[in-house]
Backbone as a chain_set.jsonl record, in Angstrom:
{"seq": "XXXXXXXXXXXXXXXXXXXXXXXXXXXXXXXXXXXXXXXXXXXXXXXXXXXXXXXXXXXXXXXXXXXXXXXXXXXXXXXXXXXXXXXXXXXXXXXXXXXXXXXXXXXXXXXXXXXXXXXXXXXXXXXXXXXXXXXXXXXXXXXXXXXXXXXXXXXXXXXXXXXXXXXXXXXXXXXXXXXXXXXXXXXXXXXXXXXXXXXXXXXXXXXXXXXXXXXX", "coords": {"N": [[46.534, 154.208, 97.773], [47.774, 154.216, 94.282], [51.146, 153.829, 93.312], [51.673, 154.001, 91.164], [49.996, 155.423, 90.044], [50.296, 158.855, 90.51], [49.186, 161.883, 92.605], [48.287, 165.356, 92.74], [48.805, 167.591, 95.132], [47.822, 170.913, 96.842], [48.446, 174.405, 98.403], [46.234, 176.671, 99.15], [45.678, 180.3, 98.451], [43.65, 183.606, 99.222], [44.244, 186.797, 98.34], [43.273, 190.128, 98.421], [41.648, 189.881, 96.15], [43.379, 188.376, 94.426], [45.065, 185.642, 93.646], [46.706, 183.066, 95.42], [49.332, 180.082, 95.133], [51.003, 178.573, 97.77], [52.243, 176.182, 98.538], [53.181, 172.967, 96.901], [52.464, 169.818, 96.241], [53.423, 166.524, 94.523], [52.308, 163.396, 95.003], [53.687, 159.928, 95.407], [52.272, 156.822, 95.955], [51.328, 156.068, 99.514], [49.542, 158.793, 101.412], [51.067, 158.88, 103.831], [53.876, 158.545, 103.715], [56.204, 161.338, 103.46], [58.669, 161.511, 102.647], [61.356, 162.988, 100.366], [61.342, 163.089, 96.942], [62.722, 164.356, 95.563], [62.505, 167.975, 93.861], [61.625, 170.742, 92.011], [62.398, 174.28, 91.345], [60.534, 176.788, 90.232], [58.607, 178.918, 87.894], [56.551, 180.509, 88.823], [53.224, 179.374, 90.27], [51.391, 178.309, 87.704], [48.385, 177.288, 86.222], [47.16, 174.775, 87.669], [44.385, 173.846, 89.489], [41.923, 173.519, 92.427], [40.274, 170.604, 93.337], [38.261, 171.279, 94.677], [35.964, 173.989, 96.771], [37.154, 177.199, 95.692], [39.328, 179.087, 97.831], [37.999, 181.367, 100.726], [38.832, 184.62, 101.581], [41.427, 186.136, 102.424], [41.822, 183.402, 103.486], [43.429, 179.983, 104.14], [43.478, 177.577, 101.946], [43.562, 174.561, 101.929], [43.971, 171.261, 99.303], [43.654, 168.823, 97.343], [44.604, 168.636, 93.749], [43.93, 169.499, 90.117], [46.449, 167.742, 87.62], [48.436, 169.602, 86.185], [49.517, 170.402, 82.769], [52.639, 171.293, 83.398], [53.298, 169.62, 85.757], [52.555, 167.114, 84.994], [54.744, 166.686, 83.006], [56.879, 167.075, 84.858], [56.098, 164.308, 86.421], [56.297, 162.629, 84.31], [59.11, 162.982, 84.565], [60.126, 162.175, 87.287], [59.627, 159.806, 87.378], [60.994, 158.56, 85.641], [63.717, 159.462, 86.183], [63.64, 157.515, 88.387], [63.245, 154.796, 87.339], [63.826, 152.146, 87.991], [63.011, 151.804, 90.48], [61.074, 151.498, 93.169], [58.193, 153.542, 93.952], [57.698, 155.971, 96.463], [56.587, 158.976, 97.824], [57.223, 162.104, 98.082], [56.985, 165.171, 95.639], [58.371, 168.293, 95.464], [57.098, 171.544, 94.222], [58.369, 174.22, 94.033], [58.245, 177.421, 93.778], [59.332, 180.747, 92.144], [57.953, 182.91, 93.1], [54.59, 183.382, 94.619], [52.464, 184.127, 93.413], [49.454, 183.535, 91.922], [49.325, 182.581, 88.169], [48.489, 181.694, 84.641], [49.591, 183.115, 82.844], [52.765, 184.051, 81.9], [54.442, 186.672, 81.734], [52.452, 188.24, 82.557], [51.956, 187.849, 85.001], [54.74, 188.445, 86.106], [54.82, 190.621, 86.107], [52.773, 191.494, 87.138], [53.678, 190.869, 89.681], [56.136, 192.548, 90.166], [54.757, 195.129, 90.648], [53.929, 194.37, 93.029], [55.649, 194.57, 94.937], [56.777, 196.971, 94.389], [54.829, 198.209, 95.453], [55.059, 197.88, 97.881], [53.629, 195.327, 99.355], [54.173, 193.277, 99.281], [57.584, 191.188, 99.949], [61.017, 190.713, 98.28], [62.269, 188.637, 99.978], [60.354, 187.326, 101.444], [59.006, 185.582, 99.753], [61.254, 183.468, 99.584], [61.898, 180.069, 100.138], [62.785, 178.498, 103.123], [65.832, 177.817, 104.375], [66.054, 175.561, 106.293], [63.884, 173.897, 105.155], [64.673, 173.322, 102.561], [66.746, 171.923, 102.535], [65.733, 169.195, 103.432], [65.733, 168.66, 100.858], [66.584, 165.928, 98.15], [67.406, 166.93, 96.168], [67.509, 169.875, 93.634], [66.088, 170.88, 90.957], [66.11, 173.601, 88.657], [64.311, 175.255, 86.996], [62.908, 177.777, 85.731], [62.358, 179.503, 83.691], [63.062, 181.767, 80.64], [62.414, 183.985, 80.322], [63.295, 187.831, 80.405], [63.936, 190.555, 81.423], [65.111, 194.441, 81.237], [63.182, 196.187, 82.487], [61.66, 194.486, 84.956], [63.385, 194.553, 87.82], [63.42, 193.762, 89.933], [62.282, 190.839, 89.971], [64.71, 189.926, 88.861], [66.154, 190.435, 90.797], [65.144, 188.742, 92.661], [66.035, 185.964, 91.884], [68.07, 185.792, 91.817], [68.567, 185.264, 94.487], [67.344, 183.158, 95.394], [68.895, 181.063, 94.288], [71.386, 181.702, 96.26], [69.77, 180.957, 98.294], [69.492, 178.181, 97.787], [72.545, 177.816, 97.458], [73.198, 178.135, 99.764], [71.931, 176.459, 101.322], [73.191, 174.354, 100.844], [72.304, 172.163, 98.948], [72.081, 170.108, 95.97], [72.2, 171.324, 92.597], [70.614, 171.543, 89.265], [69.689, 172.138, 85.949], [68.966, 173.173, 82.737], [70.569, 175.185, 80.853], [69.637, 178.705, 79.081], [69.758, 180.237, 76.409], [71.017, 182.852, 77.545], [72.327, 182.323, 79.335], [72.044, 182.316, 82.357], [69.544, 181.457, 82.947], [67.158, 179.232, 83.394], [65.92, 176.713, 80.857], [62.142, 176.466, 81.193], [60.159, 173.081, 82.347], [58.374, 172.021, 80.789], [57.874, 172.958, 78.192], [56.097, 175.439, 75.633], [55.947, 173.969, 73.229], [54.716, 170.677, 72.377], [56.327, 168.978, 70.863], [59.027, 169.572, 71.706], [59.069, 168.52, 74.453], [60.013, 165.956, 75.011], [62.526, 165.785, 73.827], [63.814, 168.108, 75.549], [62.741, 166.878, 77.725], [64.788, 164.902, 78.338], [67.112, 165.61, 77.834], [67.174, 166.77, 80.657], [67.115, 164.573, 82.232], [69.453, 163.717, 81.513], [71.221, 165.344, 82.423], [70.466, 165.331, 85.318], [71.518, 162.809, 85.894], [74.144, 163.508, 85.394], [74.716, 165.473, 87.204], [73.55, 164.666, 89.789], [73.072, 162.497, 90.391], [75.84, 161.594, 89.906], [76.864, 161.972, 91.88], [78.388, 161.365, 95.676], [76.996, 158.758, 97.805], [76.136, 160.121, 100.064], [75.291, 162.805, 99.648], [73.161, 162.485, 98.794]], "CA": [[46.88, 154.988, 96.574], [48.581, 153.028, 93.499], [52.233, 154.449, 93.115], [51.67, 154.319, 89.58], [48.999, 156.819, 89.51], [50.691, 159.987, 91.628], [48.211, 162.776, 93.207], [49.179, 166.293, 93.587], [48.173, 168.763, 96.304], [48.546, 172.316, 97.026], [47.998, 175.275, 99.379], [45.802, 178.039, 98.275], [45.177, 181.89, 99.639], [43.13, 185.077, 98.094], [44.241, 188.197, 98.693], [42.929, 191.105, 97.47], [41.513, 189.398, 94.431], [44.525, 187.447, 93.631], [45.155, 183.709, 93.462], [48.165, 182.561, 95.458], [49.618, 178.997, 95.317], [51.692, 178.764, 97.955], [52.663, 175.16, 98.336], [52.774, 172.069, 96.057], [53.753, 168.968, 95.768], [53.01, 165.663, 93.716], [52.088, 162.011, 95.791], [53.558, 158.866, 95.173], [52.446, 156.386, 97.225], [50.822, 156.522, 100.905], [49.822, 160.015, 102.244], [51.738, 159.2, 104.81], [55.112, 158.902, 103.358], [56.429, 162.282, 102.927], [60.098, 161.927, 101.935], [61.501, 163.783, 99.543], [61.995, 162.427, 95.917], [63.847, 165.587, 94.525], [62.068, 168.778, 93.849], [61.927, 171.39, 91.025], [61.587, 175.273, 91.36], [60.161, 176.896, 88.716], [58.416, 180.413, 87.973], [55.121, 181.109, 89.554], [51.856, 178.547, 90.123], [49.852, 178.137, 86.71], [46.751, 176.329, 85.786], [46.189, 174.108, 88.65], [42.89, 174.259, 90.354], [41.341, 172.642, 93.245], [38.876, 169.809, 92.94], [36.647, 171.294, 95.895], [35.793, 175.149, 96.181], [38.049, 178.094, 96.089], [39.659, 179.59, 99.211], [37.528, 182.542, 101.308], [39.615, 185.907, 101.13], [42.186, 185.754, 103.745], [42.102, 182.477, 104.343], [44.064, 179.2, 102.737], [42.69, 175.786, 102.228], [44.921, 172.999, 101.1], [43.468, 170.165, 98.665], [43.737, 167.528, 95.604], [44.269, 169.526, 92.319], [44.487, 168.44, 88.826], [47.486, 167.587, 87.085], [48.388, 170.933, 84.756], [50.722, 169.907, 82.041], [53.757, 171.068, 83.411], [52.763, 168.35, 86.901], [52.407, 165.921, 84.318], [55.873, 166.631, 82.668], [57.672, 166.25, 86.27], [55.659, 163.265, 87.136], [57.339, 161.969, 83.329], [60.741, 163.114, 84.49], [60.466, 161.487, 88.207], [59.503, 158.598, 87.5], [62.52, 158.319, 84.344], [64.923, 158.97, 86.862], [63.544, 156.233, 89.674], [62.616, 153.996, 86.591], [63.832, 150.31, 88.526], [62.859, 151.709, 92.083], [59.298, 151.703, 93.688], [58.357, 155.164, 93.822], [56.614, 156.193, 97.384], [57.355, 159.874, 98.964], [56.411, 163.262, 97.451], [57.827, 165.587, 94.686], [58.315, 169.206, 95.667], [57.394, 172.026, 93.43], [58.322, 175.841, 94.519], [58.134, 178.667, 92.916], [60.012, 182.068, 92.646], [56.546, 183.473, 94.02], [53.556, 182.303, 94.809], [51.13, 184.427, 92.835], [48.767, 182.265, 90.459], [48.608, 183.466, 87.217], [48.488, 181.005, 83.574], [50.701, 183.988, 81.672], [53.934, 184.125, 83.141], [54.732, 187.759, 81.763], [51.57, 189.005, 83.338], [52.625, 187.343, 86.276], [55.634, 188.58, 86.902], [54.594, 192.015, 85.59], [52.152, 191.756, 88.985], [54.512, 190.752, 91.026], [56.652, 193.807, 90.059], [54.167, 195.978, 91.512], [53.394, 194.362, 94.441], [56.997, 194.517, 95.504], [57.043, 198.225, 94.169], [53.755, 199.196, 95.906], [55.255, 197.522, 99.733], [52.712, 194.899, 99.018], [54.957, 192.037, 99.462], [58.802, 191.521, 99.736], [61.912, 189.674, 97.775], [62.156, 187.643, 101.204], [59.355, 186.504, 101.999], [59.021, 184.295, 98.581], [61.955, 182.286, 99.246], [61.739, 179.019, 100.966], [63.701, 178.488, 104.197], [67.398, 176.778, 104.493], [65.505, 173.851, 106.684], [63.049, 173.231, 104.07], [65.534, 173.428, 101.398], [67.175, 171.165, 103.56], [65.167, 168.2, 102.952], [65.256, 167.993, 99.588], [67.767, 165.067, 97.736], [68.456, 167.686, 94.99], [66.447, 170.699, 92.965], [66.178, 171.197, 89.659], [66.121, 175.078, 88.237], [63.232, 175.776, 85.457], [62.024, 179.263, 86.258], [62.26, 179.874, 81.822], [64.129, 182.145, 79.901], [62.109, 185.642, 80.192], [64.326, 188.33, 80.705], [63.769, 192.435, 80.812], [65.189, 195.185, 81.873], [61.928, 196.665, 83.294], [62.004, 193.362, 86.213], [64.341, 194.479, 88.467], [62.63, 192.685, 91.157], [62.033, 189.463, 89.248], [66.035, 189.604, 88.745], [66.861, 190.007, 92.347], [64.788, 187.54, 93.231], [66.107, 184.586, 91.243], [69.496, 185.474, 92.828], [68.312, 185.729, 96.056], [66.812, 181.938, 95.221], [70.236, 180.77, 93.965], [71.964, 182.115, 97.358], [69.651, 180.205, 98.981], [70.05, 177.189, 97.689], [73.476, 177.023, 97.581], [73.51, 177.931, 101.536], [71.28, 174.858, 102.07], [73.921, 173.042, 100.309], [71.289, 171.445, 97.816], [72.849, 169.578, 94.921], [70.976, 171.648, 92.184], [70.609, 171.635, 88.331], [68.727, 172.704, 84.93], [69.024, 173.079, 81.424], [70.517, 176.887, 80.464], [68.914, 179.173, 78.655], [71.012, 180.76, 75.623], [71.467, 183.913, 78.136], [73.981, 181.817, 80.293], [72.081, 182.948, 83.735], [68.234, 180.887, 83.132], [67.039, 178.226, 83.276], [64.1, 176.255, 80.38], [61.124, 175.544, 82.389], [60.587, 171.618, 81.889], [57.37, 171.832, 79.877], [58.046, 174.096, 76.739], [54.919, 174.959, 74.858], [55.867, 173.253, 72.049], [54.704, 169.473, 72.407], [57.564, 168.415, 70.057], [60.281, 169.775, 72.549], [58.782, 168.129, 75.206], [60.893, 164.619, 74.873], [63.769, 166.473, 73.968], [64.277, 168.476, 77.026], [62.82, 165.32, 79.252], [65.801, 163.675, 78.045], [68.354, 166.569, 78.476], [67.174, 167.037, 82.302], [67.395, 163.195, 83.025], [70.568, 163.933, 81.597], [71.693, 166.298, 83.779], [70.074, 165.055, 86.637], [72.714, 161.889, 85.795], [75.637, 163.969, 85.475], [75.033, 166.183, 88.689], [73.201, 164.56, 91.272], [73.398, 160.36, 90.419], [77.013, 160.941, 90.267], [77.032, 162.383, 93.602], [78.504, 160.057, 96.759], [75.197, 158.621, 98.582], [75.577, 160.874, 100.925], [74.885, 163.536, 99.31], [71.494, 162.565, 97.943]], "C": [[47.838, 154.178, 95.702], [49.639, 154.318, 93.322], [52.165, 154.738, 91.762], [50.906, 155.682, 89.064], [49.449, 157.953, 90.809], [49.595, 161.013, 91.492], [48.954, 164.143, 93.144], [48.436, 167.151, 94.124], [48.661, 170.052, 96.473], [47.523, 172.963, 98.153], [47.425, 176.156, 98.771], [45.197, 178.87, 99.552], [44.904, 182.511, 98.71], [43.197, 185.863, 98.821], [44.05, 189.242, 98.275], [42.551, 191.165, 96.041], [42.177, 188.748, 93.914], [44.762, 186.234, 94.366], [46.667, 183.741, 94.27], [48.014, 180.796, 95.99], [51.017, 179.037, 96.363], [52.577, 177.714, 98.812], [52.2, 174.116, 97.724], [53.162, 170.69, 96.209], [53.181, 167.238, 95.345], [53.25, 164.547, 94.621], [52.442, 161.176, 95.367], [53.275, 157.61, 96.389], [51.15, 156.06, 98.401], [50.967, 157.598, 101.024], [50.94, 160.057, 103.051], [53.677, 159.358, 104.687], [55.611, 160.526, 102.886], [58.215, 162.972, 102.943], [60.501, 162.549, 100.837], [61.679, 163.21, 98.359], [62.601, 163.116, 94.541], [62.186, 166.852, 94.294], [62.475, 169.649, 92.548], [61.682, 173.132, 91.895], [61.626, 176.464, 90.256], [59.498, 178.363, 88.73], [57.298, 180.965, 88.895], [53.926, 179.651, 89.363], [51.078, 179.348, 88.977], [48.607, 177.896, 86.87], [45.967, 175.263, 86.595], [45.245, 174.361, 89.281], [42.302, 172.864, 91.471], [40.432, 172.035, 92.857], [37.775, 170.628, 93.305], [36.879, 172.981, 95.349], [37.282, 176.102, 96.525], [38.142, 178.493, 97.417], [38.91, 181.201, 99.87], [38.571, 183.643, 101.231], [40.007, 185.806, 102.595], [42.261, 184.848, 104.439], [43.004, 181.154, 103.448], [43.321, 178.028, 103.027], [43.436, 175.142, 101.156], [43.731, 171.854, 100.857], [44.177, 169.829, 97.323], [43.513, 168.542, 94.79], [44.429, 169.103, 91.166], [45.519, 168.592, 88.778], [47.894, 167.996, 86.466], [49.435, 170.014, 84.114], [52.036, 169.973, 82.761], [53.785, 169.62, 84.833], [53.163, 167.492, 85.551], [53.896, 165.81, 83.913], [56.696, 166.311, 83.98], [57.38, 165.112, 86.407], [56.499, 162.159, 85.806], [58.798, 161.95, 83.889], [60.929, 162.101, 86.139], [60.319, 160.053, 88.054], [60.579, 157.797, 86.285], [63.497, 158.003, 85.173], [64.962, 157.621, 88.332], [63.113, 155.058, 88.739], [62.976, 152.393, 86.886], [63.731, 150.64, 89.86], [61.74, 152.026, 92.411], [59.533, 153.55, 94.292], [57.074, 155.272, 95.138], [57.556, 158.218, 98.106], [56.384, 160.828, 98.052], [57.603, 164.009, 96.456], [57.813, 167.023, 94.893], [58.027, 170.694, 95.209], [57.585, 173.495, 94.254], [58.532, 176.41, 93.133], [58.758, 180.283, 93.24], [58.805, 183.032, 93.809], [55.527, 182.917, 93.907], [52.255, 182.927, 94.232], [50.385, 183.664, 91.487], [48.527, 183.344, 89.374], [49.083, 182.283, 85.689], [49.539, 181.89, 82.672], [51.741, 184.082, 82.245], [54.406, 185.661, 82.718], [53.557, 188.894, 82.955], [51.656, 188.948, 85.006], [53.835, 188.294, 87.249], [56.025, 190.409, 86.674], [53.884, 192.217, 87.151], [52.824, 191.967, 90.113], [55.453, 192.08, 91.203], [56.484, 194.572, 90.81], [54.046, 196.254, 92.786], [54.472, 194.913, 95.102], [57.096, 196.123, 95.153], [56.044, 199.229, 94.903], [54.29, 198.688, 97.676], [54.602, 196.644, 99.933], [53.063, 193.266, 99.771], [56.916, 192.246, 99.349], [59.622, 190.098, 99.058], [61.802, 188.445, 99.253], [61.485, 186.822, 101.424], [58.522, 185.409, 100.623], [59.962, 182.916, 98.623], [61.214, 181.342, 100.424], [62.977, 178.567, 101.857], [64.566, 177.053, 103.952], [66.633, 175.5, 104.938], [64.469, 173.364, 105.435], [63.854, 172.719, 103.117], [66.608, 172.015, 101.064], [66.796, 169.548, 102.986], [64.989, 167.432, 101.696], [66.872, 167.475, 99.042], [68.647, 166.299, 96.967], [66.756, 168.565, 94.28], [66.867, 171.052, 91.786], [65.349, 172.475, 89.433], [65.546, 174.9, 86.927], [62.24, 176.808, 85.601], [61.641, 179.864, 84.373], [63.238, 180.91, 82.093], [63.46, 183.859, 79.762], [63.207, 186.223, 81.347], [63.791, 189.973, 80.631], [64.064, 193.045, 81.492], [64.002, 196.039, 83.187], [61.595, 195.957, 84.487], [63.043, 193.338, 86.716], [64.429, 193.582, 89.659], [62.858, 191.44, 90.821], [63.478, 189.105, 89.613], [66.451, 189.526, 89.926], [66.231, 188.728, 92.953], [65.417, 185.986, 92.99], [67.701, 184.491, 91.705], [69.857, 185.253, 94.086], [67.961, 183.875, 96.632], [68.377, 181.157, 94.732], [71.023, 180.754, 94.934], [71.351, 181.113, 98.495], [69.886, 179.177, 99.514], [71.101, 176.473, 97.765], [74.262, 177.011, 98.863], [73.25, 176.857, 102.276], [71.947, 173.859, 101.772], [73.0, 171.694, 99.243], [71.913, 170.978, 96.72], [71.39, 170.2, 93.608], [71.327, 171.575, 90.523], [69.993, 172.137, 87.099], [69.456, 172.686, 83.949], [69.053, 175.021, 81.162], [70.017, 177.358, 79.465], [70.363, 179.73, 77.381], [71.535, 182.062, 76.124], [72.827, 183.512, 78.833], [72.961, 182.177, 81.819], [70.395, 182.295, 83.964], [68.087, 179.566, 82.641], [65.767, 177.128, 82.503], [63.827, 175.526, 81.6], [60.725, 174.041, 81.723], [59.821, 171.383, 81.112], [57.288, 172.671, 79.004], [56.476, 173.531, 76.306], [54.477, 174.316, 73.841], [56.026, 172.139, 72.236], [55.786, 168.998, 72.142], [59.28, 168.3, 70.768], [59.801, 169.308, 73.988], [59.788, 166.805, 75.638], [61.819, 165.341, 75.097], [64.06, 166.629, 75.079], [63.939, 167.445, 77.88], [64.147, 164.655, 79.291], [67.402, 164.231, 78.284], [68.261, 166.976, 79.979], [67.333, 165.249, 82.419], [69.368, 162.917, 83.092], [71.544, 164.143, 82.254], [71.408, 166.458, 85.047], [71.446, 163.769, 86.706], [73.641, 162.45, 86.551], [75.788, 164.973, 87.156], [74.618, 166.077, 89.657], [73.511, 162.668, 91.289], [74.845, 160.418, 90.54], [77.084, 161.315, 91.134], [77.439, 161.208, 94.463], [77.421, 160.1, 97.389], [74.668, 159.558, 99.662], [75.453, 162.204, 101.14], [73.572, 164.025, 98.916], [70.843, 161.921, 98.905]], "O": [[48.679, 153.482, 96.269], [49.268, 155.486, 93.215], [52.646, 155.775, 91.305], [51.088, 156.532, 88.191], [48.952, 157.848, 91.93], [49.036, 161.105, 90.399], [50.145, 164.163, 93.454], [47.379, 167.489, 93.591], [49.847, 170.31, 96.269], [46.47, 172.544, 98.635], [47.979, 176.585, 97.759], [44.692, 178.648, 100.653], [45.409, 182.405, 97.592], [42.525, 185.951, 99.848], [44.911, 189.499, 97.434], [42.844, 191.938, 95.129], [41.821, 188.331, 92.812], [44.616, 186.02, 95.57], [47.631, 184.348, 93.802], [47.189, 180.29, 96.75], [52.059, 179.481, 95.881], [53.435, 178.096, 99.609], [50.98, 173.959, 97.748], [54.371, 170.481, 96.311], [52.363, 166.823, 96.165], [54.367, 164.551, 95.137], [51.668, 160.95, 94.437], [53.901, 157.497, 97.443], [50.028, 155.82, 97.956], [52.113, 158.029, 100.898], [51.718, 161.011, 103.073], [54.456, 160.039, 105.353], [55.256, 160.822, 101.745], [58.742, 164.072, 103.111], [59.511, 162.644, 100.111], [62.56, 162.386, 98.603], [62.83, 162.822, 93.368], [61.037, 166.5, 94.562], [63.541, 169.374, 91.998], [60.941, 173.228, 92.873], [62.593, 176.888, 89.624], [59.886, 179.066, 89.664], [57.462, 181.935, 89.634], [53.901, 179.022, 88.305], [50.449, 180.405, 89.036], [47.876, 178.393, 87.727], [44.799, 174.895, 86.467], [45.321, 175.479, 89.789], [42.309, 171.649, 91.273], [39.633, 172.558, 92.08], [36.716, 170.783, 92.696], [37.462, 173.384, 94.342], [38.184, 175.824, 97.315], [37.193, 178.316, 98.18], [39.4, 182.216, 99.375], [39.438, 183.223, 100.465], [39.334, 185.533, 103.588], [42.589, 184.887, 105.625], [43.23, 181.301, 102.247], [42.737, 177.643, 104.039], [43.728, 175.271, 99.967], [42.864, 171.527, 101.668], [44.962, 170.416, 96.578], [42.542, 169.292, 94.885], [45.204, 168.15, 91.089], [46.04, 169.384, 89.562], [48.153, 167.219, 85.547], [50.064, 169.122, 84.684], [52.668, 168.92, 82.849], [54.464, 168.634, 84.548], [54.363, 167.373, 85.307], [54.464, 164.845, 84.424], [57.169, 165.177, 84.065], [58.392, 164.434, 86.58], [57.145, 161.159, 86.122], [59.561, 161.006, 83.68], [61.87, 161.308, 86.15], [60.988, 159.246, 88.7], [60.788, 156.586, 86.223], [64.106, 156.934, 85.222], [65.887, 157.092, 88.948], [62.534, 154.176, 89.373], [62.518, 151.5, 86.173], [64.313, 149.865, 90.619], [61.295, 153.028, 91.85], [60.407, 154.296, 94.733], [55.919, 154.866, 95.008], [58.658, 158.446, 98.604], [55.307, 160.571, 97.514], [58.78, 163.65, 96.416], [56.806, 167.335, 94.258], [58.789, 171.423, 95.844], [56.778, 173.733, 95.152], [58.827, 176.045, 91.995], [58.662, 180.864, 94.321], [58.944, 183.568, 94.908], [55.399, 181.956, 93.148], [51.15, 182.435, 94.458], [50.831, 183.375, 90.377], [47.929, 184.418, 89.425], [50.287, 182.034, 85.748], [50.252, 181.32, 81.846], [51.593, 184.246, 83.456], [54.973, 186.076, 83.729], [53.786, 189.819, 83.734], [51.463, 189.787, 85.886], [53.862, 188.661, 88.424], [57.0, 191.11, 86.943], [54.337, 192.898, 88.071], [52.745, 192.74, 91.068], [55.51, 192.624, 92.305], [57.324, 194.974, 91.615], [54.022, 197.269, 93.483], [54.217, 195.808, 95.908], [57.776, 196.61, 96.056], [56.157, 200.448, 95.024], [53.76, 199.281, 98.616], [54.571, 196.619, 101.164], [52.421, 192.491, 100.481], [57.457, 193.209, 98.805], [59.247, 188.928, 99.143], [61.102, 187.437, 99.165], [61.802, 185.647, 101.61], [57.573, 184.647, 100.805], [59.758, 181.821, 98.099], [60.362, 181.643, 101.259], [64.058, 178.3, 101.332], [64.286, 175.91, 103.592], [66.532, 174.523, 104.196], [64.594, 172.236, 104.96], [63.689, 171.532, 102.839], [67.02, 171.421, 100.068], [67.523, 168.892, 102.24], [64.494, 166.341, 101.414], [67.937, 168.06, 99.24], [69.841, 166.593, 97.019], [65.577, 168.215, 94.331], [67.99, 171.521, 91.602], [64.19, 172.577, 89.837], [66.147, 174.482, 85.937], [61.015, 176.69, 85.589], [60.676, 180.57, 84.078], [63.958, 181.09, 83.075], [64.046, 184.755, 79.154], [63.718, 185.761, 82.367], [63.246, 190.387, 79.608], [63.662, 192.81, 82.631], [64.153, 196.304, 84.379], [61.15, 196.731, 85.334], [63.848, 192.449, 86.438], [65.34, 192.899, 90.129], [63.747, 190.868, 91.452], [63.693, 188.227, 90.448], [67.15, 188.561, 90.235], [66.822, 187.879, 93.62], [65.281, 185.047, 93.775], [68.366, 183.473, 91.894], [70.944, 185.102, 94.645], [68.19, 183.405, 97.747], [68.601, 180.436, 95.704], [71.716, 179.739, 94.869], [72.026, 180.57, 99.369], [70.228, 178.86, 100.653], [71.181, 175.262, 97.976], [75.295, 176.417, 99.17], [73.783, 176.366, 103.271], [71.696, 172.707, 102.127], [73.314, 170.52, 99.045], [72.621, 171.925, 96.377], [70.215, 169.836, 93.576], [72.548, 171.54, 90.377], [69.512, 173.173, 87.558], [70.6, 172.242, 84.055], [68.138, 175.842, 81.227], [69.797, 176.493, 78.617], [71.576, 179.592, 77.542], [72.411, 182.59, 75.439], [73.923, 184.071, 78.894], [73.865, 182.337, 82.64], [69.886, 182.557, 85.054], [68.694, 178.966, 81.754], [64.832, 176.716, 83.189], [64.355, 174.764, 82.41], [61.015, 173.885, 80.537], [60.17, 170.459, 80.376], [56.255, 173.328, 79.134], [55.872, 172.461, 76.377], [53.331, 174.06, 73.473], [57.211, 171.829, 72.365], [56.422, 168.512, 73.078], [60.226, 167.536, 70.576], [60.378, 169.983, 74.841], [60.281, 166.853, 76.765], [62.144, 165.673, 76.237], [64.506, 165.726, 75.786], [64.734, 167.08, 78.746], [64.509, 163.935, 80.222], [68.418, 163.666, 78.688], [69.245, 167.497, 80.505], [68.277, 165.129, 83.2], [70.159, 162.411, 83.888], [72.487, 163.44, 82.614], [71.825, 167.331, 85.809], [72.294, 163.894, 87.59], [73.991, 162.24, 87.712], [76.743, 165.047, 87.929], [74.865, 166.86, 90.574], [74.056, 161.936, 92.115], [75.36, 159.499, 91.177], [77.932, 160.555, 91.602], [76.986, 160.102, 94.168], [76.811, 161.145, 97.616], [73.529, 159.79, 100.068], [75.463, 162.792, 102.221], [73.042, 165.124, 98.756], [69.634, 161.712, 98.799]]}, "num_chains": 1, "name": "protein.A"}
């Protein structure tokens, strides 16, 4: 595999009609390397799709998926911040939950439910202290939606915050003008695309590069 050209892979499950992504994470490299080279977590699995076929109902099947825009924007930002070091390991993406959906209101309008019908719980979305564990440092881009009506949504993203800072994770993002969110790294507007690449490399600088080594 040429380091230059990174791969990314994911886990997929259907349940009850619905799409879940419920691990990700971008290749540089050898398969076989699977160190960490920082991680993001962000709102819910978009637009990626498997090469091969979809997953049977109740079951998951992990494969090669394209590269949705926001993939592509990480794979810009990792390779900015390793830009004089050979790039081999993997890139981590999580997500507040793991239901697939391209709208993120509709999304997290679903998720609402599920969590309101017993369906699923705040818990069982996060990702465990040892996992958490592993990673150099995580960068926070879940976006900037906000509503009273997502009470759920809101516990969750604190519940994800708690986590992280139990695992001791050196973590960062770009705030939202609320004070409490975080822009996701690929805004839909092309034009702000640079921009923010350039304010997270930023702030990847200031809060994890200055870190002592043995932190990262």
């Amino acid at each position: 595999m040429n380091q230059h050209k990174p791969q990314a892979f994911a886990t997929f499950r259907e349940e009850r009609g619905r799409n879940y992504r419920t691990s990700t994470y971008i290749q540089w490299g050898p398969a076989s390397v699977t160190r960490s080279l920082g991680s993001a977590l962000l709102l819910n699995p978009g637009s990626a799709a498997l090469f091969q076929a979809r997953p049977a109902a109740g079951r998951s099947i992990m494969g090669q998926v394209t590269l949705d825009p926001t993939m592509q924007q990480l794979v810009r930002f990792t390779e900015a911040i390793y830009q004089n070091r050979p790039l081999e390991g993997r890139f981590y993406i999580f997500n507040l939950f793991s239901l697939q959906n391209p709208s993120a209101s509709d999304a997290i309008a679903c998720f609402e439910q599920l969590v309101k019908n017993g369906e699923t719980t705040l818990e069982a979305q996060l990702a465990s202290r040892e996992e958490l564990r592993k990673q150099p440092w995580i960068m926070i881009g879940w976006g900037c939606l906000q509503r009273k009506s997502w009470p759920h949504f809101s516990a969750l993203k604190a519940m994800w915050q708690k986590q992280i800072a139990s695992a001791s994770v050196p973590a960062f993002g770009k705030r939202c003008s609320n004070g409490q969110d975080y822009y996701h790294p690929c805004p839909r507007l092309h034009a702000m695309k640079e921009p923010l690449l350039r304010d997270l490399v930023a702030l990847y600088q200031q809060n994890v590069h200055a870190l002592p080594s043995s932190f990262v």
